[in-house]
Short mmCIF file of C-alpha atoms in Angstrom, two decimals:
data_model
loop_
_atom_site.label_atom_id
_atom_site.label_comp_id
_atom_site.label_asym_id
_atom_site.label_seq_id
_atom_site.Cartn_x
_atom_site.Cartn_y
_atom_site.Cartn_z
CA UNK O 11 204.64 63.99 101.40
CA UNK O 12 206.43 63.89 98.58
CA UNK O 13 205.05 67.23 97.60
CA UNK O 14 205.42 68.93 100.48
CA UNK O 15 208.78 67.39 101.28
CA UNK O 16 210.13 68.74 97.50
CA UNK O 17 208.88 72.63 97.98
CA UNK O 18 210.58 71.90 101.54
CA UNK O 19 213.64 71.25 99.88
CA UNK O 20 213.53 73.67 97.17
CA UNK O 21 212.21 76.52 99.10
CA UNK O 22 213.58 79.95 98.20
CA UNK O 23 212.71 81.46 100.89
CA UNK O 24 211.32 81.42 105.58
CA UNK O 25 207.48 81.35 104.02
CA UNK O 26 207.86 78.47 101.42
CA UNK O 27 209.58 77.05 104.19
CA UNK O 28 207.52 77.10 106.88
CA UNK O 29 204.20 76.38 104.38
CA UNK O 30 206.06 73.07 103.42
CA UNK O 31 206.98 72.54 107.34
CA UNK O 32 203.96 73.17 108.28
CA UNK O 33 202.08 70.91 106.12
CA UNK O 34 204.70 68.26 106.94
CA UNK O 35 204.57 68.50 110.76
CA UNK O 36 201.09 67.02 111.13
CA UNK O 37 201.93 64.43 109.10
CA UNK O 38 201.65 60.98 110.79
CA UNK O 39 201.32 57.14 109.45
CA UNK O 40 203.32 56.87 106.34
CA UNK O 41 204.32 61.16 105.72
CA UNK O 42 206.60 61.26 109.66
CA UNK O 43 209.55 59.78 107.79
CA UNK O 44 209.42 63.04 106.06
CA UNK O 45 207.96 65.07 109.27
CA UNK O 46 211.37 64.19 111.22
CA UNK O 47 213.97 64.45 108.37
CA UNK O 48 212.33 67.87 108.00
CA UNK O 49 212.25 69.39 111.51
CA UNK O 50 215.58 68.04 112.01
CA UNK O 51 216.67 69.58 108.76
CA UNK O 52 214.70 72.40 109.48
CA UNK O 53 216.97 72.35 112.64
CA UNK O 54 219.75 72.39 112.03
CA UNK O 55 220.14 75.43 108.60
CA UNK O 56 218.72 77.21 111.86
CA UNK O 57 221.81 77.23 114.19
CA UNK O 58 221.47 78.38 116.23
CA UNK O 59 219.45 81.63 114.64
CA UNK O 60 217.07 82.19 118.04
CA UNK O 61 214.24 83.42 114.85
CA UNK O 62 214.33 81.16 113.51
CA UNK O 63 214.24 78.24 116.37
CA UNK O 64 211.29 79.77 117.78
CA UNK O 65 209.29 79.18 114.41
CA UNK O 66 211.12 75.64 115.14
CA UNK O 67 209.46 75.20 118.38
CA UNK O 68 205.63 77.00 117.36
CA UNK O 69 205.67 74.43 113.92
CA UNK O 70 205.75 71.12 116.20
CA UNK O 71 203.21 73.43 118.95
CA UNK O 72 200.46 73.79 116.29
CA UNK O 73 200.95 70.17 114.28
CA UNK O 74 197.52 68.24 114.49
CA UNK O 75 199.20 65.01 115.17
CA UNK O 76 197.64 62.17 118.21
CA UNK O 77 200.11 63.17 120.59
CA UNK O 78 201.63 66.61 119.89
CA UNK O 79 200.89 67.79 123.35
CA UNK O 80 203.62 64.71 124.68
CA UNK O 81 205.92 66.11 121.39
CA UNK O 82 205.81 70.10 123.86
CA UNK O 83 206.62 68.27 126.62
CA UNK O 84 209.31 66.46 124.70
CA UNK O 85 210.83 69.35 123.69
CA UNK O 86 210.28 71.69 127.46
CA UNK O 87 213.09 69.52 128.05
CA UNK O 88 215.07 70.84 124.26
CA UNK O 89 218.29 72.47 124.73
CA UNK O 90 217.74 74.96 123.56
CA UNK O 91 214.05 75.27 125.56
CA UNK O 92 214.45 77.47 128.81
CA UNK O 93 210.99 79.32 130.62
CA UNK O 94 213.58 81.72 131.60
CA UNK O 95 213.59 82.73 127.44
CA UNK O 96 210.28 85.04 127.43
CA UNK O 97 209.28 84.29 123.12
CA UNK O 98 210.36 80.03 122.98
CA UNK O 99 208.06 80.13 126.09
CA UNK O 100 205.38 81.70 123.49
CA UNK O 101 207.23 79.70 120.67
CA UNK O 102 206.36 76.32 122.58
CA UNK O 103 203.60 77.20 125.57
CA UNK O 104 201.59 79.38 124.09
CA UNK O 105 201.92 78.21 120.81
CA UNK O 106 200.09 75.06 122.07
CA UNK O 107 196.57 76.09 123.82
CA UNK O 108 196.56 77.58 120.43
CA UNK O 109 196.43 74.32 119.54
CA UNK O 110 193.04 73.79 120.06
CA UNK O 111 191.48 70.64 119.29
CA UNK O 112 195.21 69.38 121.76
CA UNK O 113 194.82 71.90 123.63
CA UNK O 114 191.35 71.72 125.22
CA UNK O 115 190.99 67.28 124.28
CA UNK O 116 188.16 65.62 126.46
CA UNK O 117 191.35 64.65 129.78
CA UNK O 118 191.88 68.55 130.53
CA UNK O 119 195.13 66.79 129.60
CA UNK O 120 196.34 70.31 127.97
CA UNK O 121 194.65 72.26 131.07
CA UNK O 122 197.13 70.34 133.21
CA UNK O 123 200.27 70.85 131.40
CA UNK O 124 199.18 74.87 131.09
CA UNK O 125 198.67 74.98 135.09
CA UNK O 126 202.68 72.38 135.77
CA UNK O 127 203.61 75.42 133.22
CA UNK O 128 202.78 78.58 134.82
CA UNK O 129 203.07 77.54 138.37
CA UNK O 130 207.19 77.02 137.13
CA UNK O 131 207.39 80.80 134.91
CA UNK O 132 205.36 82.12 137.91
CA UNK O 133 208.70 82.08 139.47
CA UNK O 134 210.65 83.47 136.85
CA UNK O 135 208.55 85.83 135.20
CA UNK O 136 204.93 86.92 136.82
CA UNK O 137 204.69 89.60 133.68
CA UNK O 138 204.46 85.87 131.50
CA UNK O 139 202.42 83.77 133.50
CA UNK O 140 199.32 86.28 134.04
CA UNK O 141 199.48 87.00 130.17
CA UNK O 142 199.47 83.01 129.44
CA UNK O 143 197.00 82.62 131.80
CA UNK O 144 195.15 84.16 130.18
CA UNK O 145 194.03 80.54 128.20
CA UNK O 146 192.27 79.18 131.39
CA UNK O 147 190.07 82.11 132.11
CA UNK O 148 188.04 82.41 129.58
CA UNK O 149 186.31 78.68 130.46
CA UNK O 150 182.46 79.65 130.94
CA UNK O 151 183.22 80.08 127.35
CA UNK O 152 183.45 76.09 127.52
CA UNK O 153 181.49 73.10 127.30
CA UNK O 154 180.78 72.21 130.78
CA UNK O 155 183.32 69.24 130.97
CA UNK O 156 185.77 71.31 129.94
CA UNK O 157 185.13 73.94 131.34
CA UNK O 158 185.43 71.84 134.80
CA UNK O 159 188.80 71.06 134.27
CA UNK O 160 189.95 74.42 132.98
CA UNK O 161 187.72 76.23 136.51
CA UNK O 162 189.56 72.98 138.37
CA UNK O 163 193.36 74.44 137.07
CA UNK O 164 192.94 78.27 138.68
CA UNK O 165 191.29 76.78 141.59
CA UNK O 166 194.94 74.49 142.22
CA UNK O 167 196.56 77.74 140.77
CA UNK O 168 194.77 80.11 143.28
CA UNK O 169 195.57 77.83 146.56
CA UNK O 170 199.24 78.36 145.91
CA UNK O 171 201.36 81.12 146.36
CA UNK O 172 201.42 83.09 143.28
CA UNK O 173 202.04 86.56 142.45
CA UNK O 174 200.73 89.28 142.42
CA UNK O 175 200.25 89.33 138.47
CA UNK O 176 199.66 86.11 138.47
CA UNK O 177 196.77 86.09 141.98
CA UNK O 178 195.66 89.37 140.73
CA UNK O 179 194.48 87.06 136.79
CA UNK O 180 193.63 83.80 138.55
CA UNK O 181 191.20 85.59 140.90
CA UNK O 182 189.12 87.80 137.94
CA UNK O 183 189.39 84.51 136.36
CA UNK O 184 186.83 82.56 138.92
CA UNK O 185 185.14 85.62 140.06
CA UNK O 186 181.18 84.42 139.07
#
């Protein structure tokens, strides 16, 4: 943690700072204090810059932590997060779906989370919800348990009043 924090504090550019922040974001146990300090410093230094804040959200969504889904859910309540901003939405929620270990957790909590988000986003921006649904339509590629959990989210979505865009993606995902 000390080495990563030194690298973070002495970084001369965004690439170095992000490399250190990414390492720190996944630290647990003894490294958690350094993680929290670096994340807060990065956020404070961003001074509201949208692109920098998107990186801050994305880094946390991709963290290798046992409670990353809970952290992502909490970040959806952050004052700088909104479902109405497509880039912010992608930086947190879509990034989470790329965090394979967390998103494809055996219990299906990641799939349930994305299903809930898709339901909300579809009311705001059907094009984004339909694009984001792509993470569920490949359910046949996964083991039976995960595949069935992904498929159940598609079935749940199909039972709702959806936009034409999301309806098309969900139905395509459910076809044999």
